[in-house]
PDB file of C-alpha atoms in Angstrom:
ATOM      1  CA  UNK A   1      -0.088   0.113   0.037  1.00 59.00           C
ATOM      2  CA  UNK A   2       1.310   3.617  -0.941  1.00 70.00           C
ATOM      3  CA  UNK A   3       0.696   6.437   1.339  1.00 73.00           C
ATOM      4  CA  UNK A   4       0.458   8.705  -1.575  1.00 72.00           C
ATOM      5  CA  UNK A   5      -3.041   7.194  -1.851  1.00 78.00           C
ATOM      6  CA  UNK A   6      -4.054   8.719   1.158  1.00 80.00           C
ATOM      7  CA  UNK A   7      -1.942  11.792   1.681  1.00 80.00           C
ATOM      8  CA  UNK A   8      -0.561  14.750  -0.519  1.00 74.00           C
ATOM      9  CA  UNK A   9       1.392  17.974  -0.169  1.00 81.00           C
ATOM     10  CA  UNK A  10       2.578  18.791   2.929  1.00 82.00           C
ATOM     11  CA  UNK A  11       1.253  16.227   4.661  1.00 84.00           C
ATOM     12  CA  UNK A  12       2.840  13.463   2.520  1.00 89.00           C
ATOM     13  CA  UNK A  13       5.906  15.010   3.026  1.00 91.00           C
ATOM     14  CA  UNK A  14       5.859  14.841   6.722  1.00 93.00           C
ATOM     15  CA  UNK A  15       4.798  11.173   6.538  1.00 93.00           C
ATOM     16  CA  UNK A  16       7.872  10.580   4.070  1.00 92.00           C
ATOM     17  CA  UNK A  17       9.836  12.524   6.831  1.00 95.00           C
ATOM     18  CA  UNK A  18       8.461  10.048   9.566  1.00 96.00           C
ATOM     19  CA  UNK A  19       9.297   6.996   7.587  1.00 94.00           C
ATOM     20  CA  UNK A  20      12.797   7.612   7.353  1.00 95.00           C
ATOM     21  CA  UNK A  21      13.116   8.457  11.222  1.00 96.00           C
ATOM     22  CA  UNK A  22      11.527   5.878  12.412  1.00 96.00           C
ATOM     23  CA  UNK A  23      13.535   3.677  10.056  1.00 94.00           C
ATOM     24  CA  UNK A  24      16.733   4.465  11.507  1.00 92.00           C
ATOM     25  CA  UNK A  25      15.915   2.926  14.979  1.00 92.00           C
ATOM     26  CA  UNK A  26      16.056  -0.577  13.468  1.00 90.00           C
ATOM     27  CA  UNK A  27      19.311  -2.005  12.816  1.00 79.00           C
ATOM     28  CA  UNK A  28      18.408  -4.949  11.747  1.00 73.00           C
ATOM     29  CA  UNK A  29      15.314  -7.057  10.777  1.00 66.00           C
ATOM     30  CA  UNK A  30      13.411  -9.532  12.744  1.00 68.00           C
ATOM     31  CA  UNK A  31      10.188 -10.314  14.421  1.00 71.00           C
ATOM     32  CA  UNK A  32       9.822  -6.961  15.306  1.00 76.00           C
ATOM     33  CA  UNK A  33      11.726  -4.970  12.368  1.00 82.00           C
ATOM     34  CA  UNK A  34      10.577  -2.565  10.279  1.00 93.00           C
ATOM     35  CA  UNK A  35       8.657  -4.683   7.941  1.00 94.00           C
ATOM     36  CA  UNK A  36       6.493  -5.061  10.788  1.00 95.00           C
ATOM     37  CA  UNK A  37       6.008  -1.412  11.157  1.00 95.00           C
ATOM     38  CA  UNK A  38       4.947  -1.331   6.978  1.00 95.00           C
ATOM     39  CA  UNK A  39       2.645  -3.838   7.886  1.00 96.00           C
ATOM     40  CA  UNK A  40       0.924  -2.469  10.511  1.00 97.00           C
ATOM     41  CA  UNK A  41       0.738   0.642   8.524  1.00 97.00           C
ATOM     42  CA  UNK A  42      -1.001  -1.062   5.524  1.00 96.00           C
ATOM     43  CA  UNK A  43      -3.405  -2.274   8.379  1.00 97.00           C
ATOM     44  CA  UNK A  44      -4.184   0.810   9.877  1.00 97.00           C
ATOM     45  CA  UNK A  45      -4.887   2.639   6.450  1.00 96.00           C
ATOM     46  CA  UNK A  46      -7.208  -0.283   5.207  1.00 96.00           C
ATOM     47  CA  UNK A  47      -9.161  -0.213   8.964  1.00 97.00           C
ATOM     48  CA  UNK A  48      -9.155   3.330   9.228  1.00 97.00           C
ATOM     49  CA  UNK A  49     -10.287   4.288   6.010  1.00 96.00           C
ATOM     50  CA  UNK A  50     -13.359   1.577   6.735  1.00 97.00           C
ATOM     51  CA  UNK A  51     -14.059   3.010  10.125  1.00 98.00           C
ATOM     52  CA  UNK A  52     -13.753   6.666   9.661  1.00 97.00           C
ATOM     53  CA  UNK A  53     -10.709   7.636  11.565  1.00 98.00           C
ATOM     54  CA  UNK A  54      -8.225   9.967  11.376  1.00 97.00           C
ATOM     55  CA  UNK A  55      -5.656   8.630   8.754  1.00 96.00           C
ATOM     56  CA  UNK A  56      -2.860  11.392   9.707  1.00 95.00           C
ATOM     57  CA  UNK A  57      -2.802  10.829  13.070  1.00 97.00           C
ATOM     58  CA  UNK A  58      -3.317   6.800  12.576  1.00 97.00           C
ATOM     59  CA  UNK A  59      -0.426   6.748  10.235  1.00 97.00           C
ATOM     60  CA  UNK A  60       1.974   8.878  12.225  1.00 98.00           C
ATOM     61  CA  UNK A  61       1.332   6.559  15.034  1.00 98.00           C
ATOM     62  CA  UNK A  62       2.003   3.458  13.137  1.00 98.00           C
ATOM     63  CA  UNK A  63       5.236   4.406  11.647  1.00 97.00           C
ATOM     64  CA  UNK A  64       6.256   5.246  15.422  1.00 98.00           C
ATOM     65  CA  UNK A  65       4.464   2.893  17.258  1.00 97.00           C
ATOM     66  CA  UNK A  66       7.625   0.598  17.864  1.00 95.00           C
ATOM     67  CA  UNK A  67      10.686   2.869  17.551  1.00 95.00           C
ATOM     68  CA  UNK A  68      11.810   2.295  21.160  1.00 94.00           C
ATOM     69  CA  UNK A  69      11.426  -1.813  20.672  1.00 91.00           C
ATOM     70  CA  UNK A  70      15.253  -2.440  19.904  1.00 86.00           C
ATOM     71  CA  UNK A  71      15.574  -0.489  23.139  1.00 87.00           C
ATOM     72  CA  UNK A  72      13.551  -2.975  24.971  1.00 84.00           C
ATOM     73  CA  UNK A  73      14.922  -5.915  23.416  1.00 80.00           C
ATOM     74  CA  UNK A  74      18.400  -4.829  24.557  1.00 82.00           C
ATOM     75  CA  UNK A  75      16.667  -4.404  27.991  1.00 83.00           C
ATOM     76  CA  UNK A  76      17.707  -0.621  27.856  1.00 89.00           C
ATOM     77  CA  UNK A  77      14.037   0.204  29.106  1.00 86.00           C
ATOM     78  CA  UNK A  78      10.911  -1.656  30.546  1.00 84.00           C
ATOM     79  CA  UNK A  79       8.037  -0.834  27.920  1.00 90.00           C
ATOM     80  CA  UNK A  80       8.540   0.176  24.449  1.00 92.00           C
ATOM     81  CA  UNK A  81       5.199   1.636  23.950  1.00 94.00           C
ATOM     82  CA  UNK A  82       5.865   4.248  26.992  1.00 94.00           C
ATOM     83  CA  UNK A  83       9.314   5.267  25.163  1.00 95.00           C
ATOM     84  CA  UNK A  84       7.956   5.429  21.782  1.00 97.00           C
ATOM     85  CA  UNK A  85       5.332   7.860  22.781  1.00 97.00           C
ATOM     86  CA  UNK A  86       7.609  10.099  24.136  1.00 97.00           C
ATOM     87  CA  UNK A  87      10.005  10.016  21.112  1.00 97.00           C
ATOM     88  CA  UNK A  88       7.341  10.530  18.854  1.00 98.00           C
ATOM     89  CA  UNK A  89       6.169  13.442  21.085  1.00 97.00           C
ATOM     90  CA  UNK A  90       9.607  15.081  20.815  1.00 97.00           C
ATOM     91  CA  UNK A  91       9.998  14.646  17.403  1.00 97.00           C
ATOM     92  CA  UNK A  92       6.528  15.847  16.074  1.00 97.00           C
ATOM     93  CA  UNK A  93       6.963  18.583  18.244  1.00 96.00           C
ATOM     94  CA  UNK A  94      10.121  19.612  16.166  1.00 95.00           C
ATOM     95  CA  UNK A  95       8.090  19.740  12.859  1.00 93.00           C
ATOM     96  CA  UNK A  96       5.157  21.676  14.659  1.00 92.00           C
ATOM     97  CA  UNK A  97       2.627  18.761  13.875  1.00 95.00           C
ATOM     98  CA  UNK A  98      -0.298  20.051  16.077  1.00 94.00           C
ATOM     99  CA  UNK A  99      -1.911  16.654  17.169  1.00 97.00           C
ATOM    100  CA  UNK A 100       0.927  15.070  18.815  1.00 97.00           C
ATOM    101  CA  UNK A 101      -1.116  14.171  21.976  1.00 97.00           C
ATOM    102  CA  UNK A 102      -3.348  12.284  19.671  1.00 98.00           C
ATOM    103  CA  UNK A 103      -0.503  10.447  18.137  1.00 98.00           C
ATOM    104  CA  UNK A 104       1.541   9.666  21.444  1.00 98.00           C
ATOM    105  CA  UNK A 105      -1.943   8.095  23.090  1.00 98.00           C
ATOM    106  CA  UNK A 106      -2.536   5.445  20.414  1.00 98.00           C
ATOM    107  CA  UNK A 107       1.251   4.494  20.569  1.00 98.00           C
ATOM    108  CA  UNK A 108       1.268   4.551  24.197  1.00 97.00           C
ATOM    109  CA  UNK A 109      -1.647   2.524  24.666  1.00 97.00           C
ATOM    110  CA  UNK A 110      -0.964  -0.315  21.668  1.00 96.00           C
ATOM    111  CA  UNK A 111       0.231  -3.037  23.852  1.00 90.00           C
ATOM    112  CA  UNK A 112      -2.953  -5.246  24.630  1.00 85.00           C
ATOM    113  CA  UNK A 113      -1.129  -6.835  27.342  1.00 80.00           C
ATOM    114  CA  UNK A 114      -0.490  -3.616  29.322  1.00 82.00           C
ATOM    115  CA  UNK A 115      -2.277  -0.262  30.623  1.00 84.00           C
ATOM    116  CA  UNK A 116      -3.275   2.422  29.436  1.00 91.00           C
ATOM    117  CA  UNK A 117      -6.390   1.147  27.345  1.00 94.00           C
ATOM    118  CA  UNK A 118      -7.035   3.140  23.912  1.00 97.00           C
ATOM    119  CA  UNK A 119      -9.354   5.572  24.025  1.00 97.00           C
ATOM    120  CA  UNK A 120      -9.727   7.267  20.999  1.00 98.00           C
ATOM    121  CA  UNK A 121     -10.636   5.390  17.696  1.00 98.00           C
ATOM    122  CA  UNK A 122      -7.266   5.936  16.090  1.00 98.00           C
ATOM    123  CA  UNK A 123      -5.265   4.192  19.506  1.00 98.00           C
ATOM    124  CA  UNK A 124      -7.962   1.501  18.992  1.00 98.00           C
ATOM    125  CA  UNK A 125      -7.065   0.560  15.467  1.00 98.00           C
ATOM    126  CA  UNK A 126      -3.553   1.122  15.869  1.00 98.00           C
ATOM    127  CA  UNK A 127      -3.686  -1.548  18.741  1.00 98.00           C
ATOM    128  CA  UNK A 128      -6.008  -4.372  16.380  1.00 98.00           C
ATOM    129  CA  UNK A 129      -3.266  -3.457  13.634  1.00 98.00           C
ATOM    130  CA  UNK A 130      -0.459  -4.848  15.961  1.00 96.00           C
ATOM    131  CA  UNK A 131      -2.670  -7.512  16.932  1.00 97.00           C
ATOM    132  CA  UNK A 132      -3.524  -8.631  13.501  1.00 98.00           C
ATOM    133  CA  UNK A 133       0.469  -9.003  12.411  1.00 97.00           C
ATOM    134  CA  UNK A 134       0.572 -11.708  14.903  1.00 96.00           C
ATOM    135  CA  UNK A 135      -2.319 -13.805  13.628  1.00 97.00           C
ATOM    136  CA  UNK A 136      -2.380 -15.758  10.118  1.00 97.00           C
ATOM    137  CA  UNK A 137       0.475 -16.397   7.361  1.00 97.00           C
ATOM    138  CA  UNK A 138       2.417 -13.604   8.848  1.00 96.00           C
ATOM    139  CA  UNK A 139       1.605 -14.497  12.651  1.00 96.00           C
ATOM    140  CA  UNK A 140       3.015 -18.174  12.069  1.00 97.00           C
ATOM    141  CA  UNK A 141       5.867 -16.987   9.921  1.00 95.00           C
ATOM    142  CA  UNK A 142       6.949 -14.488  12.845  1.00 94.00           C
ATOM    143  CA  UNK A 143       6.327 -16.844  15.742  1.00 95.00           C
ATOM    144  CA  UNK A 144       9.202 -19.172  13.975  1.00 95.00           C
ATOM    145  CA  UNK A 145      11.259 -16.236  13.041  1.00 91.00           C
ATOM    146  CA  UNK A 146      11.300 -15.765  16.581  1.00 91.00           C
ATOM    147  CA  UNK A 147      11.909 -19.127  17.817  1.00 93.00           C
ATOM    148  CA  UNK A 148      14.689 -19.160  15.581  1.00 90.00           C
ATOM    149  CA  UNK A 149      15.707 -16.088  17.007  1.00 86.00           C
ATOM    150  CA  UNK A 150      15.763 -17.743  20.775  1.00 88.00           C
ATOM    151  CA  UNK A 151      16.487 -21.180  19.916  1.00 93.00           C
ATOM    152  CA  UNK A 152      12.821 -22.498  20.956  1.00 92.00           C
ATOM    153  CA  UNK A 153      11.367 -25.960  19.379  1.00 94.00           C
ATOM    154  CA  UNK A 154       8.395 -26.364  17.662  1.00 95.00           C
ATOM    155  CA  UNK A 155       6.499 -27.573  20.387  1.00 94.00           C
ATOM    156  CA  UNK A 156       7.354 -24.461  22.434  1.00 95.00           C
ATOM    157  CA  UNK A 157       6.537 -22.656  19.267  1.00 95.00           C
ATOM    158  CA  UNK A 158       2.932 -24.302  19.329  1.00 95.00           C
ATOM    159  CA  UNK A 159       2.502 -23.380  23.015  1.00 94.00           C
ATOM    160  CA  UNK A 160       2.990 -19.875  22.470  1.00 94.00           C
ATOM    161  CA  UNK A 161       0.379 -20.204  19.615  1.00 95.00           C
ATOM    162  CA  UNK A 162      -2.217 -22.008  22.176  1.00 93.00           C
ATOM    163  CA  UNK A 163      -1.178 -19.500  25.105  1.00 94.00           C
ATOM    164  CA  UNK A 164      -1.311 -16.068  23.181  1.00 94.00           C
ATOM    165  CA  UNK A 165      -1.740 -16.140  19.750  1.00 96.00           C
ATOM    166  CA  UNK A 166      -5.318 -17.665  19.510  1.00 97.00           C
ATOM    167  CA  UNK A 167      -6.449 -15.643  21.993  1.00 96.00           C
ATOM    168  CA  UNK A 168      -5.947 -12.332  19.701  1.00 97.00           C
ATOM    169  CA  UNK A 169      -9.465 -12.378  17.690  1.00 97.00           C
ATOM    170  CA  UNK A 170     -11.306 -11.828  20.570  1.00 97.00           C
ATOM    171  CA  UNK A 171      -9.343  -8.358  21.847  1.00 97.00           C
ATOM    172  CA  UNK A 172     -10.127  -6.926  18.400  1.00 98.00           C
ATOM    173  CA  UNK A 173     -11.856  -3.345  19.192  1.00 98.00           C
ATOM    174  CA  UNK A 174     -13.244  -2.294  15.858  1.00 98.00           C
ATOM    175  CA  UNK A 175     -15.816  -4.466  13.529  1.00 98.00           C
ATOM    176  CA  UNK A 176     -13.396  -4.244  10.723  1.00 98.00           C
ATOM    177  CA  UNK A 177     -10.177  -5.924  12.768  1.00 98.00           C
ATOM    178  CA  UNK A 178     -12.997  -8.220  14.113  1.00 98.00           C
ATOM    179  CA  UNK A 179     -13.712  -9.583  10.510  1.00 98.00           C
ATOM    180  CA  UNK A 180     -10.314  -9.663   9.595  1.00 98.00           C
ATOM    181  CA  UNK A 181      -9.122 -11.394  12.701  1.00 98.00           C
ATOM    182  CA  UNK A 182     -11.440 -14.548  12.346  1.00 98.00           C
ATOM    183  CA  UNK A 183     -10.324 -15.182   9.208  1.00 97.00           C
ATOM    184  CA  UNK A 184      -6.755 -14.913  10.257  1.00 98.00           C
ATOM    185  CA  UNK A 185      -7.676 -17.154  13.269  1.00 98.00           C
ATOM    186  CA  UNK A 186      -9.125 -19.915  11.092  1.00 98.00           C
ATOM    187  CA  UNK A 187      -6.014 -19.947   9.062  1.00 98.00           C
ATOM    188  CA  UNK A 188      -3.606 -20.189  12.148  1.00 97.00           C
ATOM    189  CA  UNK A 189      -5.816 -23.169  13.677  1.00 97.00           C
ATOM    190  CA  UNK A 190      -5.931 -25.031  10.373  1.00 97.00           C
ATOM    191  CA  UNK A 191      -1.939 -24.602  10.454  1.00 97.00           C
ATOM    192  CA  UNK A 192      -1.734 -25.949  13.844  1.00 96.00           C
ATOM    193  CA  UNK A 193      -4.094 -28.901  13.323  1.00 96.00           C
ATOM    194  CA  UNK A 194      -1.970 -30.124  10.204  1.00 96.00           C
ATOM    195  CA  UNK A 195       1.589 -29.541  11.991  1.00 96.00           C
ATOM    196  CA  UNK A 196       0.344 -31.573  15.034  1.00 95.00           C
ATOM    197  CA  UNK A 197      -0.289 -34.599  12.548  1.00 96.00           C
ATOM    198  CA  UNK A 198       2.539 -34.085  11.179  1.00 96.00           C
ATOM    199  CA  UNK A 199       4.385 -34.089  14.240  1.00 95.00           C
ATOM    200  CA  UNK A 200       2.642 -37.532  15.287  1.00 94.00           C
ATOM    201  CA  UNK A 201       3.310 -38.768  11.409  1.00 96.00           C
ATOM    202  CA  UNK A 202      -0.641 -38.958  10.577  1.00 94.00           C
ATOM    203  CA  UNK A 203       0.548 -37.223   7.263  1.00 86.00           C
TER     204      UNK A 203
END
């Protein structure tokens, strides 16, 4: 998805600056690399358009929502959502953007496992998009990428699906995301059923 399908003029320039700024935080790819950020942006634009959200706030929040994730992965901070919101505020304030607080709230509340709860439509959509990227074909790929990065075996990976990934469809805030989550959830269940049969030698 191209951002110039949604934005023009000065705001398109701001989006491109934000894209470049956010990208420099990610030194390498991986489960939470910049490709994840781009997919979340695509999901946010798709869902936001259908739900009538402020696409400007949503796009900026999506691009900046994980900028502090590498710091958390290195053990330098406790919560990347809180730190990402702070970084986003400082960056957007230097550019004179007016809806800084709306962007910061969406970023700070995007993690389903920690407070605060998302209060605005844009915050709810960002949270939904982040969860959707953990379900379906992409979600399966990310689980096994993570397992490869951390030396987990297949059985441990399957337990992660059952303990976390298969619960995500019930945590969506918007109707559009709920519909998308159902299809991704179905695909994930089919994959788990198939791989378990292969493990048991049934197929």
